[in-house]
Amino acid sequence: QVQLVESGGGLVQAGGSLRLSCVASGRIFSINVMGWYRQAPGKQRELVAGITSGGSTNYADSVKGRFTISRNNAKNTVNLQMNSLKPEDTAVYYCHALLGSLHYWGQGTQVTVSS
């Protein structure tokens, strides 16, 4: 079992920045991939960014150049630095961890970007 707790969401104006953090506990030594997903009202949950235990990253095209994912294996954390935020980035952001074929999710944190 893995527990994920997110923090750092909030309300920001367009062009601003936010930093999301996620702390993992439990069977953390088995986590391969960690990442962030988001879900806007009426839309499907989508991948924002992911990072492997070795540090390889991937990003959704819509956030490339604006968002940066990082991971601290010693502290069991994964962070998402979000810059140049746009109203279309408004969503609930979920921390995600993959152990083999098992998916774990945090409770979600709201990010709202006003125009």
Short mmCIF file of N, CA and C in Angstrom, two decimals:
data_model
loop_
_atom_site.label_atom_id
_atom_site.label_comp_id
_atom_site.label_asym_id
_atom_site.label_seq_id
_atom_site.Cartn_x
_atom_site.Cartn_y
_atom_site.Cartn_z
N GLN A 1 0.83 -1.20 0.00
CA GLN A 1 0.00 0.00 0.00
C GLN A 1 0.86 1.24 0.00
N VAL A 2 0.38 2.26 -0.68
CA VAL A 2 1.05 3.55 -0.73
C VAL A 2 0.02 4.63 -0.44
N GLN A 3 0.39 5.56 0.41
CA GLN A 3 -0.47 6.72 0.69
C GLN A 3 0.20 7.96 0.12
N LEU A 4 -0.60 8.79 -0.53
CA LEU A 4 -0.12 10.02 -1.16
C LEU A 4 -0.90 11.20 -0.62
N VAL A 5 -0.19 12.23 -0.20
CA VAL A 5 -0.82 13.43 0.34
C VAL A 5 -0.29 14.64 -0.41
N GLU A 6 -1.20 15.37 -1.05
CA GLU A 6 -0.81 16.55 -1.84
C GLU A 6 -0.99 17.83 -1.04
N SER A 7 -0.27 18.85 -1.47
CA SER A 7 -0.44 20.19 -0.90
C SER A 7 0.00 21.20 -1.95
N GLY A 8 -0.42 22.46 -1.76
CA GLY A 8 0.08 23.53 -2.60
C GLY A 8 -0.88 24.10 -3.60
N GLY A 9 -2.08 23.59 -3.70
CA GLY A 9 -3.03 24.17 -4.64
C GLY A 9 -3.52 25.52 -4.16
N GLY A 10 -4.33 26.17 -5.01
CA GLY A 10 -4.88 27.46 -4.62
C GLY A 10 -5.37 28.25 -5.80
N LEU A 11 -5.59 29.54 -5.55
CA LEU A 11 -6.08 30.47 -6.57
C LEU A 11 -4.95 31.40 -6.98
N VAL A 12 -4.76 31.55 -8.27
CA VAL A 12 -3.69 32.42 -8.77
C VAL A 12 -4.17 33.10 -10.05
N GLN A 13 -3.62 34.27 -10.32
CA GLN A 13 -3.96 34.97 -11.56
C GLN A 13 -3.18 34.38 -12.73
N ALA A 14 -3.73 34.55 -13.92
CA ALA A 14 -3.05 34.09 -15.12
C ALA A 14 -1.65 34.70 -15.18
N GLY A 15 -0.68 33.87 -15.55
CA GLY A 15 0.70 34.30 -15.59
C GLY A 15 1.47 34.03 -14.31
N GLY A 16 0.75 33.67 -13.27
CA GLY A 16 1.37 33.40 -11.98
C GLY A 16 1.93 31.99 -11.87
N SER A 17 2.39 31.66 -10.67
CA SER A 17 3.04 30.38 -10.42
C SER A 17 2.46 29.72 -9.17
N LEU A 18 2.50 28.41 -9.17
CA LEU A 18 2.17 27.60 -7.99
C LEU A 18 3.11 26.40 -7.97
N ARG A 19 3.31 25.88 -6.77
CA ARG A 19 4.13 24.68 -6.62
C ARG A 19 3.32 23.65 -5.85
N LEU A 20 3.13 22.49 -6.46
CA LEU A 20 2.43 21.39 -5.81
C LEU A 20 3.44 20.41 -5.26
N SER A 21 3.13 19.86 -4.09
CA SER A 21 3.99 18.85 -3.48
C SER A 21 3.17 17.63 -3.11
N CYS A 22 3.83 16.48 -3.15
CA CYS A 22 3.18 15.22 -2.79
C CYS A 22 4.17 14.39 -1.98
N VAL A 23 3.71 13.94 -0.82
CA VAL A 23 4.53 13.09 0.04
C VAL A 23 3.97 11.68 0.00
N ALA A 24 4.83 10.71 -0.24
CA ALA A 24 4.43 9.31 -0.29
C ALA A 24 4.86 8.60 0.98
N SER A 25 4.03 7.67 1.45
CA SER A 25 4.36 6.83 2.59
C SER A 25 3.86 5.43 2.31
N GLY A 26 4.39 4.46 3.04
CA GLY A 26 4.01 3.07 2.83
C GLY A 26 5.09 2.33 2.07
N ARG A 27 4.73 1.56 1.07
CA ARG A 27 5.67 0.75 0.30
C ARG A 27 6.40 1.59 -0.73
N ILE A 28 7.01 2.63 -0.27
CA ILE A 28 7.59 3.60 -1.19
C ILE A 28 8.79 3.06 -1.94
N PHE A 29 9.44 2.05 -1.40
CA PHE A 29 10.61 1.50 -2.08
C PHE A 29 10.22 0.78 -3.36
N SER A 30 8.92 0.51 -3.52
CA SER A 30 8.45 -0.21 -4.71
C SER A 30 7.95 0.72 -5.80
N ILE A 31 7.93 2.02 -5.52
CA ILE A 31 7.38 2.96 -6.49
C ILE A 31 8.34 3.13 -7.65
N ASN A 32 7.84 2.94 -8.85
CA ASN A 32 8.66 3.18 -10.04
C ASN A 32 8.39 4.59 -10.57
N VAL A 33 7.15 4.82 -10.97
CA VAL A 33 6.80 6.10 -11.58
C VAL A 33 5.91 6.89 -10.63
N MET A 34 6.20 8.18 -10.52
CA MET A 34 5.32 9.11 -9.83
C MET A 34 4.97 10.23 -10.79
N GLY A 35 3.84 10.85 -10.54
CA GLY A 35 3.47 11.92 -11.45
C GLY A 35 2.26 12.69 -10.98
N TRP A 36 1.82 13.57 -11.85
CA TRP A 36 0.66 14.40 -11.60
C TRP A 36 -0.33 14.28 -12.76
N TYR A 37 -1.58 14.12 -12.40
CA TYR A 37 -2.68 14.15 -13.35
C TYR A 37 -3.59 15.31 -12.97
N ARG A 38 -4.46 15.68 -13.87
CA ARG A 38 -5.45 16.71 -13.55
C ARG A 38 -6.78 16.37 -14.21
N GLN A 39 -7.84 16.89 -13.60
CA GLN A 39 -9.17 16.67 -14.14
C GLN A 39 -9.97 17.96 -14.00
N ALA A 40 -10.37 18.52 -15.13
CA ALA A 40 -11.20 19.71 -15.15
C ALA A 40 -12.66 19.27 -15.20
N PRO A 41 -13.58 20.15 -14.80
CA PRO A 41 -15.01 19.79 -14.82
C PRO A 41 -15.45 19.36 -16.21
N GLY A 42 -16.12 18.21 -16.27
CA GLY A 42 -16.65 17.72 -17.53
C GLY A 42 -15.62 17.09 -18.45
N LYS A 43 -14.39 16.96 -17.98
CA LYS A 43 -13.33 16.38 -18.81
C LYS A 43 -12.74 15.15 -18.15
N GLN A 44 -12.04 14.36 -18.96
CA GLN A 44 -11.38 13.17 -18.43
C GLN A 44 -10.10 13.55 -17.71
N ARG A 45 -9.71 12.71 -16.79
CA ARG A 45 -8.44 12.92 -16.10
C ARG A 45 -7.31 12.72 -17.12
N GLU A 46 -6.33 13.62 -17.07
CA GLU A 46 -5.23 13.55 -18.03
C GLU A 46 -3.88 13.66 -17.34
N LEU A 47 -2.89 13.04 -17.95
CA LEU A 47 -1.53 13.12 -17.43
C LEU A 47 -0.98 14.52 -17.64
N VAL A 48 -0.38 15.08 -16.60
CA VAL A 48 0.31 16.36 -16.70
C VAL A 48 1.81 16.14 -16.85
N ALA A 49 2.37 15.35 -15.93
CA ALA A 49 3.81 15.09 -15.97
C ALA A 49 4.10 13.85 -15.15
N GLY A 50 5.15 13.11 -15.55
CA GLY A 50 5.56 11.92 -14.83
C GLY A 50 7.06 11.87 -14.71
N ILE A 51 7.55 11.15 -13.70
CA ILE A 51 8.99 11.02 -13.48
C ILE A 51 9.27 9.64 -12.92
N THR A 52 10.28 8.97 -13.46
CA THR A 52 10.65 7.65 -12.99
C THR A 52 11.62 7.75 -11.82
N SER A 53 11.88 6.63 -11.18
CA SER A 53 12.83 6.62 -10.07
C SER A 53 14.23 7.01 -10.54
N GLY A 54 14.50 6.82 -11.82
CA GLY A 54 15.79 7.20 -12.37
C GLY A 54 15.87 8.63 -12.85
N GLY A 55 14.74 9.35 -12.78
CA GLY A 55 14.73 10.76 -13.13
C GLY A 55 14.26 11.09 -14.53
N SER A 56 13.86 10.09 -15.31
CA SER A 56 13.33 10.39 -16.64
C SER A 56 11.95 11.02 -16.51
N THR A 57 11.70 12.04 -17.32
CA THR A 57 10.45 12.78 -17.22
C THR A 57 9.69 12.79 -18.54
N ASN A 58 8.39 12.99 -18.44
CA ASN A 58 7.58 13.25 -19.61
C ASN A 58 6.48 14.22 -19.23
N TYR A 59 6.06 15.02 -20.21
CA TYR A 59 5.09 16.08 -19.98
C TYR A 59 4.00 16.07 -21.04
N ALA A 60 2.83 16.51 -20.66
CA ALA A 60 1.79 16.78 -21.64
C ALA A 60 2.25 17.94 -22.51
N ASP A 61 1.90 17.91 -23.78
CA ASP A 61 2.31 18.97 -24.69
C ASP A 61 1.84 20.34 -24.20
N SER A 62 0.68 20.37 -23.57
CA SER A 62 0.08 21.64 -23.15
C SER A 62 0.85 22.33 -22.02
N VAL A 63 1.74 21.60 -21.34
CA VAL A 63 2.46 22.19 -20.20
C VAL A 63 3.97 22.25 -20.43
N LYS A 64 4.44 21.71 -21.52
CA LYS A 64 5.88 21.71 -21.79
C LYS A 64 6.42 23.15 -21.82
N GLY A 65 7.54 23.35 -21.14
CA GLY A 65 8.13 24.68 -21.09
C GLY A 65 7.58 25.54 -19.98
N ARG A 66 6.48 25.13 -19.36
CA ARG A 66 5.88 25.92 -18.27
C ARG A 66 5.92 25.18 -16.93
N PHE A 67 5.78 23.87 -16.96
CA PHE A 67 5.75 23.06 -15.74
C PHE A 67 7.03 22.24 -15.64
N THR A 68 7.47 22.01 -14.41
CA THR A 68 8.64 21.17 -14.16
C THR A 68 8.35 20.21 -13.03
N ILE A 69 8.54 18.93 -13.29
CA ILE A 69 8.36 17.92 -12.26
C ILE A 69 9.71 17.53 -11.69
N SER A 70 9.75 17.30 -10.38
CA SER A 70 10.98 16.88 -9.74
C SER A 70 10.65 15.87 -8.66
N ARG A 71 11.66 15.10 -8.28
CA ARG A 71 11.43 14.02 -7.32
C ARG A 71 12.61 13.94 -6.38
N ASN A 72 12.34 13.75 -5.11
CA ASN A 72 13.37 13.55 -4.11
C ASN A 72 13.15 12.17 -3.51
N ASN A 73 13.92 11.20 -3.96
CA ASN A 73 13.72 9.82 -3.50
C ASN A 73 14.02 9.67 -2.01
N ALA A 74 14.96 10.47 -1.50
CA ALA A 74 15.31 10.37 -0.08
C ALA A 74 14.17 10.86 0.81
N LYS A 75 13.43 11.88 0.32
CA LYS A 75 12.34 12.44 1.10
C LYS A 75 10.98 11.91 0.66
N ASN A 76 10.99 11.05 -0.36
CA ASN A 76 9.75 10.45 -0.85
C ASN A 76 8.74 11.50 -1.30
N THR A 77 9.23 12.49 -1.99
CA THR A 77 8.36 13.56 -2.45
C THR A 77 8.46 13.73 -3.97
N VAL A 78 7.39 14.23 -4.53
CA VAL A 78 7.40 14.64 -5.93
C VAL A 78 6.72 16.01 -5.99
N ASN A 79 7.34 16.90 -6.73
CA ASN A 79 6.85 18.27 -6.81
C ASN A 79 6.53 18.65 -8.25
N LEU A 80 5.63 19.60 -8.38
CA LEU A 80 5.30 20.13 -9.70
C LEU A 80 5.35 21.65 -9.62
N GLN A 81 6.34 22.24 -10.25
CA GLN A 81 6.45 23.69 -10.33
C GLN A 81 5.70 24.15 -11.56
N MET A 82 4.70 24.99 -11.37
CA MET A 82 3.86 25.44 -12.47
C MET A 82 4.03 26.94 -12.65
N ASN A 83 4.57 27.33 -13.79
CA ASN A 83 4.79 28.73 -14.11
C ASN A 83 3.92 29.14 -15.30
N SER A 84 3.77 30.44 -15.47
CA SER A 84 2.99 30.97 -16.60
C SER A 84 1.63 30.30 -16.69
N LEU A 85 0.96 30.22 -15.58
CA LEU A 85 -0.31 29.51 -15.52
C LEU A 85 -1.37 30.20 -16.37
N LYS A 86 -2.24 29.38 -16.95
CA LYS A 86 -3.31 29.84 -17.81
C LYS A 86 -4.66 29.41 -17.23
N PRO A 87 -5.73 30.11 -17.57
CA PRO A 87 -7.04 29.69 -17.07
C PRO A 87 -7.37 28.23 -17.42
N GLU A 88 -6.89 27.76 -18.55
CA GLU A 88 -7.17 26.38 -18.94
C GLU A 88 -6.40 25.35 -18.11
N ASP A 89 -5.52 25.81 -17.23
CA ASP A 89 -4.85 24.91 -16.29
C ASP A 89 -5.71 24.64 -15.06
N THR A 90 -6.83 25.33 -14.95
CA THR A 90 -7.72 25.12 -13.81
C THR A 90 -8.24 23.70 -13.79
N ALA A 91 -8.05 23.03 -12.65
CA ALA A 91 -8.44 21.63 -12.51
C ALA A 91 -8.13 21.16 -11.09
N VAL A 92 -8.59 19.97 -10.78
CA VAL A 92 -8.12 19.28 -9.59
C VAL A 92 -6.90 18.46 -10.00
N TYR A 93 -5.82 18.65 -9.29
CA TYR A 93 -4.56 17.97 -9.59
C TYR A 93 -4.37 16.81 -8.61
N TYR A 94 -4.04 15.65 -9.17
CA TYR A 94 -3.89 14.43 -8.38
C TYR A 94 -2.46 13.91 -8.48
N CYS A 95 -1.90 13.58 -7.33
CA CYS A 95 -0.62 12.89 -7.31
C CYS A 95 -0.87 11.41 -7.62
N HIS A 96 0.04 10.81 -8.34
CA HIS A 96 -0.11 9.41 -8.78
C HIS A 96 1.18 8.65 -8.57
N ALA A 97 1.04 7.39 -8.17
CA ALA A 97 2.20 6.51 -8.03
C ALA A 97 1.87 5.15 -8.65
N LEU A 98 2.86 4.58 -9.31
CA LEU A 98 2.69 3.29 -9.98
C LEU A 98 3.64 2.28 -9.36
N LEU A 99 3.07 1.18 -8.83
CA LEU A 99 3.86 0.07 -8.28
C LEU A 99 3.53 -1.15 -9.13
N GLY A 100 4.44 -1.53 -10.00
CA GLY A 100 4.13 -2.62 -10.90
C GLY A 100 2.93 -2.24 -11.75
N SER A 101 1.81 -2.93 -11.56
CA SER A 101 0.59 -2.61 -12.30
C SER A 101 -0.45 -1.94 -11.41
N LEU A 102 -0.08 -1.60 -10.19
CA LEU A 102 -1.02 -1.00 -9.24
C LEU A 102 -0.89 0.53 -9.27
N HIS A 103 -2.04 1.19 -9.35
CA HIS A 103 -2.09 2.65 -9.38
C HIS A 103 -2.60 3.17 -8.03
N TYR A 104 -1.93 4.19 -7.52
CA TYR A 104 -2.34 4.85 -6.29
C TYR A 104 -2.54 6.34 -6.56
N TRP A 105 -3.54 6.91 -5.85
CA TRP A 105 -3.88 8.31 -6.08
C TRP A 105 -3.98 9.08 -4.77
N GLY A 106 -3.60 10.36 -4.83
CA GLY A 106 -3.86 11.23 -3.71
C GLY A 106 -5.30 11.71 -3.75
N GLN A 107 -5.64 12.55 -2.79
CA GLN A 107 -7.02 13.01 -2.67
C GLN A 107 -7.34 14.15 -3.62
N GLY A 108 -6.31 14.77 -4.17
CA GLY A 108 -6.49 15.86 -5.12
C GLY A 108 -6.39 17.22 -4.46
N THR A 109 -5.90 18.19 -5.21
CA THR A 109 -5.80 19.56 -4.74
C THR A 109 -6.26 20.49 -5.86
N GLN A 110 -7.09 21.46 -5.51
CA GLN A 110 -7.68 22.35 -6.51
C GLN A 110 -6.70 23.44 -6.92
N VAL A 111 -6.56 23.62 -8.21
CA VAL A 111 -5.81 24.74 -8.78
C VAL A 111 -6.77 25.56 -9.63
N THR A 112 -6.89 26.83 -9.31
CA THR A 112 -7.78 27.71 -10.05
C THR A 112 -6.98 28.91 -10.55
N VAL A 113 -7.04 29.13 -11.86
CA VAL A 113 -6.31 30.24 -12.49
C VAL A 113 -7.33 31.22 -13.04
N SER A 114 -7.31 32.43 -12.52
CA SER A 114 -8.25 33.45 -12.96
C SER A 114 -7.66 34.28 -14.10
N SER A 115 -8.54 34.71 -14.98
CA SER A 115 -8.08 35.49 -16.15
C SER A 115 -8.04 36.98 -15.85
#
